[in-house]
Coordinates of C-alpha atoms in Angstrom, one line a residue:
X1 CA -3.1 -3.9 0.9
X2 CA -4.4 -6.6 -1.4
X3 CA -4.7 -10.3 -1.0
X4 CA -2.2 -11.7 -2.9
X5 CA -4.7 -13.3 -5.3
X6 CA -6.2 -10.7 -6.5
X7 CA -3.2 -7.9 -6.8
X8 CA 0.3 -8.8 -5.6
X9 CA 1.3 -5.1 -6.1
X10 CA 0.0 -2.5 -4.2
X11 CA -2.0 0.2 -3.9
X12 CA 0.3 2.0 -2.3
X13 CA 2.9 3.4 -4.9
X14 CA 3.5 6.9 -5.2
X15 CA 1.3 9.2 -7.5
X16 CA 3.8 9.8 -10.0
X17 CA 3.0 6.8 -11.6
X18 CA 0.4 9.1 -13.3
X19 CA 2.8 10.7 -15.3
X20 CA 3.0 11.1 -19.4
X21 CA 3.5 13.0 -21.8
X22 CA 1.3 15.9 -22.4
X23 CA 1.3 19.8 -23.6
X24 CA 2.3 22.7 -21.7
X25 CA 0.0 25.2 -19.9
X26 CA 0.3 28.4 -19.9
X27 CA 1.1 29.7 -16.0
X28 CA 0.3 32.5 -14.4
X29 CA 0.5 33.9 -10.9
X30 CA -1.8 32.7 -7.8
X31 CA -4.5 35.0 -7.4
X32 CA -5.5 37.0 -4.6
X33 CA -9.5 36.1 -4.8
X34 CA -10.7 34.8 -1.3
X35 CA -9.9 30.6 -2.3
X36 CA -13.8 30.2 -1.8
X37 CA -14.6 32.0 -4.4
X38 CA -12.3 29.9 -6.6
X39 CA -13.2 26.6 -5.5
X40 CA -16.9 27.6 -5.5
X41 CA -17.7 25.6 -8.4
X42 CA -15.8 22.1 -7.0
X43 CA -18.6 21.1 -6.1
X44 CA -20.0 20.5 -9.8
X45 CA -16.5 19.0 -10.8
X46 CA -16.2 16.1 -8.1
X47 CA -19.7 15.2 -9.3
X48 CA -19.0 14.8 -12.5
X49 CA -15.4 13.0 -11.7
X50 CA -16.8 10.6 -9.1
X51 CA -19.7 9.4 -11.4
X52 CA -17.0 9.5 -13.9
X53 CA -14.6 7.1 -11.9
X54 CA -17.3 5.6 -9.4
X55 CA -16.5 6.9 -6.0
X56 CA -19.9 7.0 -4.0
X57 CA -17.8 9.3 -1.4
X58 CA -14.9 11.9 -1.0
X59 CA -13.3 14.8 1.2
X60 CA -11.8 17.9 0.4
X61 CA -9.5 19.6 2.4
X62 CA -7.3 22.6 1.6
X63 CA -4.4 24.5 3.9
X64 CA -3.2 28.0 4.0
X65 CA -1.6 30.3 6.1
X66 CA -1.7 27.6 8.5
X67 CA -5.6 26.9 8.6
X68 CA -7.8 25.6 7.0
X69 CA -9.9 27.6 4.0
X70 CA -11.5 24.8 2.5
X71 CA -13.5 21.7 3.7
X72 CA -16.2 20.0 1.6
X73 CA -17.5 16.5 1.9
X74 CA -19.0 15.1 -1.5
X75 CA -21.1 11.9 -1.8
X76 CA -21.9 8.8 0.2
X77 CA -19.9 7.2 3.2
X78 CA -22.9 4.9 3.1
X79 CA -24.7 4.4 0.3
X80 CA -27.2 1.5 1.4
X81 CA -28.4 4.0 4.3
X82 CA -27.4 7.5 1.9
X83 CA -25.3 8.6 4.3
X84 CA -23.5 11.9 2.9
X85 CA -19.5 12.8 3.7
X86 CA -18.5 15.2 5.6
X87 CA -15.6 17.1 6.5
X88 CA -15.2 15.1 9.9
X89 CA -16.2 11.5 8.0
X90 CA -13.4 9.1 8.7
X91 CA -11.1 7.0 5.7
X92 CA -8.7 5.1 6.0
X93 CA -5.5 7.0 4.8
X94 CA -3.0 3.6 4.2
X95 CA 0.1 4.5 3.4
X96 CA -0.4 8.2 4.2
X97 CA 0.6 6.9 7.4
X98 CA 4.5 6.5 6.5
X99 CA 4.9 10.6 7.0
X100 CA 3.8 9.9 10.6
X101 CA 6.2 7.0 11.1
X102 CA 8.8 8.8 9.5
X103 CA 8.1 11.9 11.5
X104 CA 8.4 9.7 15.2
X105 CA 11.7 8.7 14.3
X106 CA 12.6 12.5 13.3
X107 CA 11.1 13.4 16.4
X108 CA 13.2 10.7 18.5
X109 CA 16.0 12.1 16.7
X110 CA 15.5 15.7 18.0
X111 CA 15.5 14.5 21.2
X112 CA 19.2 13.0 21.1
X113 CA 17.4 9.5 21.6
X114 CA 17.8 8.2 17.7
X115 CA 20.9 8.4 15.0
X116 CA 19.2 8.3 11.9
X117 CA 22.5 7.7 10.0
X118 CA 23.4 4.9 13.3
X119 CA 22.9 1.2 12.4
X120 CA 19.7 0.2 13.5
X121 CA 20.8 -2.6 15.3
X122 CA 22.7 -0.6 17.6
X123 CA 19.0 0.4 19.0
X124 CA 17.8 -2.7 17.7
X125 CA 20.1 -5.3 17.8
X126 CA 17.8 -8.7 16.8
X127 CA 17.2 -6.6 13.5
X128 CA 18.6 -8.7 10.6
X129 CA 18.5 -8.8 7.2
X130 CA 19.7 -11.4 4.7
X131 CA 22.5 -10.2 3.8
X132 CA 25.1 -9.4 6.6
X133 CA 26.6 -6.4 5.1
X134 CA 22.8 -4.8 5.2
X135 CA 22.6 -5.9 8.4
X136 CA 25.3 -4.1 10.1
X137 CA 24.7 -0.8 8.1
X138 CA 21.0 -0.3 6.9
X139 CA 20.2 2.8 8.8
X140 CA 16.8 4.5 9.9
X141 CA 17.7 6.6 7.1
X142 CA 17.9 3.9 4.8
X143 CA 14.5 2.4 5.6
X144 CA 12.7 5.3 5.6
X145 CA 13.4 6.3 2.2
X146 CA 13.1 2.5 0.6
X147 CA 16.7 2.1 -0.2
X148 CA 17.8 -1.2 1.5
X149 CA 17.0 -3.4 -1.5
X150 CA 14.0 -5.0 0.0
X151 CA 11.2 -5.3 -2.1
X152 CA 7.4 -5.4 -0.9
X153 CA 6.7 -8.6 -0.1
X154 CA 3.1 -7.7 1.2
X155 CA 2.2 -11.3 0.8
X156 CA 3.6 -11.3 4.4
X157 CA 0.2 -10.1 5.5
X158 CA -2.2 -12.3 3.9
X159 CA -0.3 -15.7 4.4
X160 CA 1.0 -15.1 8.1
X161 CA -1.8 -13.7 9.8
X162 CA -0.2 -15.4 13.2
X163 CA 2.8 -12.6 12.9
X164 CA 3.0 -9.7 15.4
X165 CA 5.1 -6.2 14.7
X166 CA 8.5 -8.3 15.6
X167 CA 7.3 -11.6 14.5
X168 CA 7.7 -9.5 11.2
X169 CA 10.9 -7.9 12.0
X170 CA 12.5 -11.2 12.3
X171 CA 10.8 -12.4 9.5
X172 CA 13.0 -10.3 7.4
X173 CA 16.1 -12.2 7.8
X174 CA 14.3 -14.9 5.8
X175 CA 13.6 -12.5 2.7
X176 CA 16.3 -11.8 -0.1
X177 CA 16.7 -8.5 -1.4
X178 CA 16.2 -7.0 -4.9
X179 CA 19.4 -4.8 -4.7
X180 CA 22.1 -4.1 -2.6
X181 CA 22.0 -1.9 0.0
X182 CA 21.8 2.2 -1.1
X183 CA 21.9 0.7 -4.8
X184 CA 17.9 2.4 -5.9
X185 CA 14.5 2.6 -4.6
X186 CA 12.5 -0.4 -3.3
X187 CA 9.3 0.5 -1.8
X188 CA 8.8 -1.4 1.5
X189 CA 6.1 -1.5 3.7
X190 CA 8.0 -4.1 5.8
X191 CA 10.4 -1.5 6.1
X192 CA 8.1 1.2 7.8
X193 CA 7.0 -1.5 10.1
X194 CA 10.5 -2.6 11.5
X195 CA 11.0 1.6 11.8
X196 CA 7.5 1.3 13.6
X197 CA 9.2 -1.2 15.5
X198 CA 12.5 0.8 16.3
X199 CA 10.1 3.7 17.7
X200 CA 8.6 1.5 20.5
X201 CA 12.0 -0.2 21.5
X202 CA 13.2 3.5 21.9
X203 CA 10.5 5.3 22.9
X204 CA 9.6 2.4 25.3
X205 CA 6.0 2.7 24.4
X206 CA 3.9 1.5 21.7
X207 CA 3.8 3.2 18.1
X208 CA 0.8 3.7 18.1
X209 CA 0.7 5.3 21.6
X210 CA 3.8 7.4 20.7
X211 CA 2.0 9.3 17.5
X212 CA -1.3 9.8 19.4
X213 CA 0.7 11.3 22.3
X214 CA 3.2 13.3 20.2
X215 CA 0.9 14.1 16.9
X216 CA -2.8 13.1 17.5
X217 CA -3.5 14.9 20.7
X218 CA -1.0 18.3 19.7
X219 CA -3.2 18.8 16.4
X220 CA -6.0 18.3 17.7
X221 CA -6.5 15.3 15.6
X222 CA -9.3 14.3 17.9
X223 CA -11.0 11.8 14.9
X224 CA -7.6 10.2 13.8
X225 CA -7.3 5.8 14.9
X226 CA -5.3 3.0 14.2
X227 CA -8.0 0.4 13.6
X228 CA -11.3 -0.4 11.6
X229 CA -12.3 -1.0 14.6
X230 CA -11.7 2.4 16.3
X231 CA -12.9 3.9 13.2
X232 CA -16.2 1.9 12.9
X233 CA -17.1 3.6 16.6
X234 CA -17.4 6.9 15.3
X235 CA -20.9 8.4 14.5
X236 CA -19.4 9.8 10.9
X237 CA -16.8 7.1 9.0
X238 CA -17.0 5.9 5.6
X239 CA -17.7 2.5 4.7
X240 CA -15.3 0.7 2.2
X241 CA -16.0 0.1 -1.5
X242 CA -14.9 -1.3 -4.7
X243 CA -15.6 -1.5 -8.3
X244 CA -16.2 -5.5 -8.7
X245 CA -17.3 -6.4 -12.7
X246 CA -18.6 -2.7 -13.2
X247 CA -20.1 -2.7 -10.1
X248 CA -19.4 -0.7 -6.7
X249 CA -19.7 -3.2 -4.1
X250 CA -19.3 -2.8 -0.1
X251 CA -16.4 -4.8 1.1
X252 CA -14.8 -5.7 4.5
X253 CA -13.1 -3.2 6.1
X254 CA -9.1 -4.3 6.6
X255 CA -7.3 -4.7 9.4
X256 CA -3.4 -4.4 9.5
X257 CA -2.3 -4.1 12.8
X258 CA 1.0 -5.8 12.7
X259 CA 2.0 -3.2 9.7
X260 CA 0.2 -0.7 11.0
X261 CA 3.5 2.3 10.7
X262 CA 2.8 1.3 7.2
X263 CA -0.5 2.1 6.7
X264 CA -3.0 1.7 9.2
X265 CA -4.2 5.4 10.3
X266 CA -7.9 6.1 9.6
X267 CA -8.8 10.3 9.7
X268 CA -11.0 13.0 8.9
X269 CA -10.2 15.8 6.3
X270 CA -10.5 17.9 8.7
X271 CA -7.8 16.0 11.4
X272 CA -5.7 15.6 8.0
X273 CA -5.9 19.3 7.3
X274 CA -4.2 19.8 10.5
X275 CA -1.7 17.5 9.8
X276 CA -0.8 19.6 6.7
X277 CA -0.7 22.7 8.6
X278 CA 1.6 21.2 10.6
X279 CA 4.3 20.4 7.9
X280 CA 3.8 23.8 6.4
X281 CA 4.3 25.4 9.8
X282 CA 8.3 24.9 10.4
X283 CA 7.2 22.1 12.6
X284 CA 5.0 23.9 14.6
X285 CA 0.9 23.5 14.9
X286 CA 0.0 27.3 16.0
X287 CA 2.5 28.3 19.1
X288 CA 3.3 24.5 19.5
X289 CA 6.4 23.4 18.6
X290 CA 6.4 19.7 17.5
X291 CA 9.1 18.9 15.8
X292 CA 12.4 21.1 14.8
X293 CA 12.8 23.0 11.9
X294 CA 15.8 20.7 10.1
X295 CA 13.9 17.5 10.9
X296 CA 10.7 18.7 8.8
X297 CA 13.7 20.1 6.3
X298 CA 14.8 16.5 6.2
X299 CA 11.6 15.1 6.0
X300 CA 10.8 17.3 3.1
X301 CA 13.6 16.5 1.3
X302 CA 14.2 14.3 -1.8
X303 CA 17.3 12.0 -0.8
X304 CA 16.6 9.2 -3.4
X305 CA 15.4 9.1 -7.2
X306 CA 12.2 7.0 -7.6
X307 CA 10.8 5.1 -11.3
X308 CA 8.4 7.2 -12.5
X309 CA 6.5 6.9 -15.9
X310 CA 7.2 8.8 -19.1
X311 CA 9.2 11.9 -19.3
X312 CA 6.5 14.8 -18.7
X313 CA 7.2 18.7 -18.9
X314 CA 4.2 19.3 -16.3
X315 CA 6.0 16.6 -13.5
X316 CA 9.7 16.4 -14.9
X317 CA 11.3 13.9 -11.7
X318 CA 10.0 11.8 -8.7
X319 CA 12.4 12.1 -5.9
X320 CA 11.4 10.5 -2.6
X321 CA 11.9 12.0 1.3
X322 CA 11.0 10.8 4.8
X323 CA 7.8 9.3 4.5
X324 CA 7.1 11.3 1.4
X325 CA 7.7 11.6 -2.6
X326 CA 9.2 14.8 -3.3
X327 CA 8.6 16.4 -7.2
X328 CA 7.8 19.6 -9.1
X329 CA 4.4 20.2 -10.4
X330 CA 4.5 22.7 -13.4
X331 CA 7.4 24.3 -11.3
X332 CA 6.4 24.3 -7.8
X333 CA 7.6 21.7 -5.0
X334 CA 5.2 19.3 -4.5
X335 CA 5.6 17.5 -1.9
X336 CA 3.4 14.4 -1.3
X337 CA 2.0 10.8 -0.7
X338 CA -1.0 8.5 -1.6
X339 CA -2.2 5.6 0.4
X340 CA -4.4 2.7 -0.9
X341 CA -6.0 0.2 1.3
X342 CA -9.0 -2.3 0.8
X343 CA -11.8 0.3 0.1
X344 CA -10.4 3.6 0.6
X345 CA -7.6 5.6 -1.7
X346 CA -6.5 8.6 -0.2
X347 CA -3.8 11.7 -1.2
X348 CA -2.1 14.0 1.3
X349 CA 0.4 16.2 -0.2
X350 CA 1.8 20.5 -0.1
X351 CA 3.5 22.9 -1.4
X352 CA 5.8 24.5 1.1
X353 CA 7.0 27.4 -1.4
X354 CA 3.3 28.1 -1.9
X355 CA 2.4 27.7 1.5
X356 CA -0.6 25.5 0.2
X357 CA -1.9 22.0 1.3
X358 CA -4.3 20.1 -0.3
X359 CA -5.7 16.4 0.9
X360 CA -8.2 14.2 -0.9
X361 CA -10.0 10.8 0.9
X362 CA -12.2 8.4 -1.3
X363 CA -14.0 5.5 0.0
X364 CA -12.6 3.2 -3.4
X365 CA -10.0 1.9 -4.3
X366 CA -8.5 1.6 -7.5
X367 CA -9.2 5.0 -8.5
X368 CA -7.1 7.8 -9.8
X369 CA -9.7 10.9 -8.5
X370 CA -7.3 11.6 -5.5
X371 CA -4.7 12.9 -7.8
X372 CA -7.0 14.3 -10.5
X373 CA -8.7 16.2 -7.6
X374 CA -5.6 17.5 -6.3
X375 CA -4.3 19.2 -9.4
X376 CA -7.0 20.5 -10.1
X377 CA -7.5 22.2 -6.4
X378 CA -3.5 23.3 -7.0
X379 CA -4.3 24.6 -10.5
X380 CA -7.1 26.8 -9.5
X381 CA -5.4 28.8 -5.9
X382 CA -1.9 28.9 -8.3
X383 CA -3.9 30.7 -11.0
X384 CA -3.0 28.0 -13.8
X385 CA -4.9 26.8 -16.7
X386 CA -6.5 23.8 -15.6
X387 CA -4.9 20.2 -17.0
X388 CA -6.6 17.5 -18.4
X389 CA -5.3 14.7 -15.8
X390 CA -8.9 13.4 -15.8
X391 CA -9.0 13.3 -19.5
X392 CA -5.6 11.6 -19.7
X393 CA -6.4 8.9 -16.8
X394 CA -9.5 7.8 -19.0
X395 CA -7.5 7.5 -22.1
X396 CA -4.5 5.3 -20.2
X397 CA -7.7 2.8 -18.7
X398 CA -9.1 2.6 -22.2
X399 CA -5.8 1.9 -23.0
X400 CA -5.5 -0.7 -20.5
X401 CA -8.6 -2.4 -21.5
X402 CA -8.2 -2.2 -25.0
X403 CA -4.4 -4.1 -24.2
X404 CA -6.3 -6.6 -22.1
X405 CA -9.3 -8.0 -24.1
X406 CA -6.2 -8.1 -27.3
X407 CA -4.2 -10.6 -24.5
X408 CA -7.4 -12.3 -24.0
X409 CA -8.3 -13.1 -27.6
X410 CA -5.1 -14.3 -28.4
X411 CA -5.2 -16.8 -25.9
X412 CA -8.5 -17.9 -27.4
X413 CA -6.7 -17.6 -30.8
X414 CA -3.6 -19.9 -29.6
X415 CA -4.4 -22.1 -27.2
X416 CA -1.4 -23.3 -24.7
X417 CA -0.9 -26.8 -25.5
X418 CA -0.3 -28.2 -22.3
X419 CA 2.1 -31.4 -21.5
X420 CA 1.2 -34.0 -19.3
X421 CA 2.1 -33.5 -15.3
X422 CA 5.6 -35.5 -14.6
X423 CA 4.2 -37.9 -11.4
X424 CA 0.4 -38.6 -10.5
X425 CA -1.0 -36.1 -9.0
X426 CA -1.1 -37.5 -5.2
X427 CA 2.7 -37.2 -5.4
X428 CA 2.4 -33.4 -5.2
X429 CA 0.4 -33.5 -2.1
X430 CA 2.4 -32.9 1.0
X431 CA 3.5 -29.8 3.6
X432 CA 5.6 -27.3 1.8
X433 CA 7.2 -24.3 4.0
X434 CA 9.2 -21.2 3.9
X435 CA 11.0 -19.6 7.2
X436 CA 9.0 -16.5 6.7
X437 CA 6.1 -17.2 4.9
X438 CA 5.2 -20.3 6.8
X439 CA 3.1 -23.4 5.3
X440 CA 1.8 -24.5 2.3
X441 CA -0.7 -27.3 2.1
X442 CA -1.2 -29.2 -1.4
X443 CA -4.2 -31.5 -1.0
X444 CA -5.0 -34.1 -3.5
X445 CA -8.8 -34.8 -3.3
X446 CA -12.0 -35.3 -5.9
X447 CA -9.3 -36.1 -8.6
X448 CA -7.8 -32.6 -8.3
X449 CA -5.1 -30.3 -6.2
X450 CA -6.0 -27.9 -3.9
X451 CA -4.0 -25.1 -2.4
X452 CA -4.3 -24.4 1.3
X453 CA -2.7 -21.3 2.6
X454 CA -3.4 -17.8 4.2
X455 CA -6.2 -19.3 5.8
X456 CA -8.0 -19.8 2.0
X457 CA -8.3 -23.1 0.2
X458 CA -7.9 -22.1 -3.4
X459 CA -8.6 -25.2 -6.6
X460 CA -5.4 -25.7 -8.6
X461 CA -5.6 -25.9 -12.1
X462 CA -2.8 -27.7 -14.3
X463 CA -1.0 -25.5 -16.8
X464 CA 2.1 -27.7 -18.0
X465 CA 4.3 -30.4 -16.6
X466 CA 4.9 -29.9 -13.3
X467 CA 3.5 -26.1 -13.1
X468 CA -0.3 -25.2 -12.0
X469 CA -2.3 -22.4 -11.6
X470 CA -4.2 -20.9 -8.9
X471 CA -8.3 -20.8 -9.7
X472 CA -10.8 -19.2 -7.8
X473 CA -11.5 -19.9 -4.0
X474 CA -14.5 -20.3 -2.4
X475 CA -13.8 -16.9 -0.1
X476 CA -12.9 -14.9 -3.3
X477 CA -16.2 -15.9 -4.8
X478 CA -18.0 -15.2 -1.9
X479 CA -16.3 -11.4 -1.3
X480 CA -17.1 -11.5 -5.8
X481 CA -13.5 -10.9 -5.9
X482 CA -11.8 -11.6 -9.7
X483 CA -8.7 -14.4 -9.5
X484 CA -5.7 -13.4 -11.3
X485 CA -4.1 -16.8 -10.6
X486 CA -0.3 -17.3 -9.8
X487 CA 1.9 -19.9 -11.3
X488 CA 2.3 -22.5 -9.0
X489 CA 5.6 -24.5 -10.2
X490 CA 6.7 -28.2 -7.9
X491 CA 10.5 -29.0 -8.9
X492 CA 12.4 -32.1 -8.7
X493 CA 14.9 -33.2 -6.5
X494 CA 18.2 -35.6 -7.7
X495 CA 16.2 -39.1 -7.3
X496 CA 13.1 -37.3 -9.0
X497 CA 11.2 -36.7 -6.1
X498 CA 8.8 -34.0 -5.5
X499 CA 10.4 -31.6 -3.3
X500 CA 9.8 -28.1 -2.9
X501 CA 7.0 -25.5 -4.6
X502 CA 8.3 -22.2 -5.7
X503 CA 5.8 -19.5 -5.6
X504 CA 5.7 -15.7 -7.0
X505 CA 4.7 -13.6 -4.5
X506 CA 6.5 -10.9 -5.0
X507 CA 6.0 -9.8 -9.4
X508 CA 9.4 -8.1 -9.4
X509 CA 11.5 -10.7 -7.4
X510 CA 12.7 -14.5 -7.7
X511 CA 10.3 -17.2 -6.7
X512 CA 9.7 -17.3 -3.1
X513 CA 10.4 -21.5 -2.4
X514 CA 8.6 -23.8 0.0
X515 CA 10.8 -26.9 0.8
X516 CA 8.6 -30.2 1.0
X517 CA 8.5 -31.7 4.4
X518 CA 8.2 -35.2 5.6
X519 CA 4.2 -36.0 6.4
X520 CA 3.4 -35.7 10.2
X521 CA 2.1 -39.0 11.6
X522 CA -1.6 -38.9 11.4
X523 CA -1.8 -36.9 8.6
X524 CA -1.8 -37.4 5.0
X525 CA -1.4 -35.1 1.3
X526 CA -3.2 -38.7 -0.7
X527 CA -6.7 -38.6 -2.1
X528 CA -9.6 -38.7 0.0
X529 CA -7.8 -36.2 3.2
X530 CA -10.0 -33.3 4.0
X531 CA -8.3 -29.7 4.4
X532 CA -8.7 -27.8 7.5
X533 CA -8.4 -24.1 6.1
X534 CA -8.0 -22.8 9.5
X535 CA -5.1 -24.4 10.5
X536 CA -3.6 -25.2 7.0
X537 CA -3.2 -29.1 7.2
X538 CA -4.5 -31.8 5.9
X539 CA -6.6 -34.3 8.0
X540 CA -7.1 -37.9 7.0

């Protein structure tokens, strides 16, 4: 999940977005070679894709017959001490992690302990949402397959780092929805972690206790943790990267706890392999049954259309399930989801007609080789011509950059023509808050507005009037992380006051809007106040 500075939308949409147009393959029928012998040569296609994309590490893991017949590490975990990847290396999976959220409440289900077509409130009754009608129907159902209307709003986890699990359950009441309820698809990680939250009020024990008893320990999923932390303590785990101004770059590794049904599991391709066997076991790991039949049926099933890109012959819907997008690749169910978190992107998906399973972990983010790995792996067992997905993903980033440096120069070509701010500049300083996203503290000091929130004190730049832009922070330089900038717009009240901030932290929803407060005694927004980025006030 990324800062909000950097990339308000996440990492963590399905892998459909990589559809487009392209040609038809010709198909033909899987063929009955031992898979080793057709994945032999893998080895020399990841190297040429990760150089390609610049992943210093990845993990191959492929599922038939319920076990597994293929596991490969490829690359670095580490490259400062060249540390290769293996099998058993541990990534972080991000929101890989919903199938297992999705799965506990299935599994609570099974056991007569959970409606999943109940009002959550009647397990959960301080659940609330902004609008009452949602509130007395949205169902486990509902949040699990992203159709209550609420958008992401992963801002949440950067700006309110004081929030537990049901800090951020009641936060929700506070947060207006893009739709109504059951009106289309609105991927929400806050979502998954109220459902996180409904399995520990049920299950009377914590979520992450719950999976580990009822799915970690069953599998055999002996690597599989819930922290960095955790993670960090094994011998083999993968170290977090990213591509910073053409350069991969170590980066912190993220911790996100308080979401953590969302997307916090870190695994081995070799735990995750087992997790696929699972799902392509009718519920059951070997001779022990996990979960029923109809509740991996319902898991499996698309219940709700999700936006996808272009029409494309080769991926021709996206459907979404429990915990998992649900499609057709060049005619055979595919059923699957990616998971992007600070360093890592990762790609768990099967085919349950096929009886295959295929899962992919990178230590980068920002990179499409999960995906192009995967279709390839399905092309070869499925005896299909391979497809170009690499090929097409490099013409749609030249594509990107060729829009982008066009968007740049004519900026340089037309230079905004900027009016004057409305008041001086001290009248903007002052405590600004929202009910779920907390406080905002605009400091006026060294003839200039600063920004404190999330912990980071980030320079303001004017743009026009009353509306200023975000510049880069101290920490973003210091992690060499590029600022984006978001439009930071002060409003009026009747008597021309300054008295509220409006904010987009969410691209595809209105404004989010911080109401001015009075100033505390003792402190002070004027010129010359020193910010306390810790606490997020100003200090005279």
């Amino acid at each position: 999940m990324r800062r909000p500075f950097v990339l308000l939308s996440t990492l963590l949409a399905v892998i459909l977005a990589l559809a487009a147009p392209l040609a038809a393959q010709t198909q033909g029928q899987a063929p009955d070679a031992d898979p080793a012998s057709v994945l032999g040569d893998l080895e020399a296609f990841m190297a040429q894709a990760m150089g390609e994309w610049d992943v210093p590490g990845a993990a191959v893991a492929v599922v038939k017959g319920g076990r597994t017949i293929y596991a490969r590490g490829f690359g670095l975990r580490d490259v400062e001490k060249k540390l290769p990847v293996t099998p058993d290396t541990v990534f972080a999976i991000g929101s890989c992690t919903k199938a297992f959220t999705a799965a506990a409440l299935c599994l609570l289900s099974d056991e007569g302990r959970l409606g999943l077509d109940t009002p959550v409130r009647d397990a959960l009754p301080a659940f609330r949402l902004h609008d009452d009608y949602a509130t007395a129907h949205v169902t486990p159902r509902d949040m699990l397959l992203h159709r209550t209307g609420l958008p992401r709003y992963d801002a949440l986890l950067e700006l309110r780092p004081d929030l537990d699990r049901q800090g951020l359950v009641d936060a929700l009441r506070h947060l207006r929805p893009n739709k109504e309820l059951r009106a289309g698809f609105e991927y929400s990680n806050l979502m998954y972690v109220a459902a996180g939250r409904l399995v520990e009020v049920v299950s009377g024990t914590s979520w992450e206790d719950f999976v580990a008893e009822r799915f970690f320990a069953p599998l055999g999923m002996a690597s599989a943790t819930f922290t960095p932390k955790r993670s960090q303590e094994s011998a083999d785990h993968a170290k977090p990267y990213a591509l910073r101004r053409g350069k991969v770059v170590d980066i912190p590794f993220r911790d996100i706890t308080p979401f953590g049904p969302a997307g916090s599991i870190n695994a081995s391709a070799s735990d995750m392999a087992r997790w696929l066997a699972f799902h392509l076991g009718d519920g059951r790991y070997g001779d022990v049954p996990i979960l029923s039949k109809a509740a991996l049926t319902r898991l499996h099933t698309p219940q709700i259309i999700t936006p996808s890109g272009e029409p494309n012959p080769e991926i021709p819907f996206g459907g979404y399930g429990l915990g998992w997008g649900v499609t057709a690749y060049r005619g055979h169910l595919l059923v699957l989801h990616d998971g992007e978190i600070d360093g890592f992107k990762a790609l768990a998906s099967i085919m349950p007609d096929d009886d295959l399973g295929v899962v992919v972990l990178t230590n980068r983010m920002g990179t499409p080789l999960p995906e192009i790995v995967a279709f390839q792996v399905y092309d070869r067992l499925l005896g299909l011509s391979p497809f170009p997905w690499g090929e097409r993903a490099k013409t749609r980033r030249a594509e990107a950059e060729k829009a982008e440096a066009a968007r740049r120069d004519a900026a340089k070509k037309n230079p905004a023509n900027p009016a004057p701010p409305t008041h001086p500049l001290d009248a903007y300083a002052g405590t600004y808050v929202h009910p779920a996203f907390g406080k905002v503290v605009i400091a006026h000091r060294d003839k200039a507005l600063a920004a404190v929130l999330g912990g980071e004190t980030i320079p303001l730049v004017h743009a026009t009037y009353d509306v200023f832009r975000t510049g880069q922070s101290p920490e973003a330089e210091e992690r060499d992380e590029p600022s984006e900038g978001l439009s930071l717009k002060f409003q009026m009240d009747d008597s021309g006051a300054i008295s509220r901030l409006d904010i987009p932290l969410q691209p595809n929803a209105k404004d989010i809007v911080f109401t001015r407060v009075k100033t505390e005694p003792g402190q002070s927004g004027q010129s010359g106040g020193s910010v306390d980025a810790t606490q997020g006030a100003t200090r005279p």
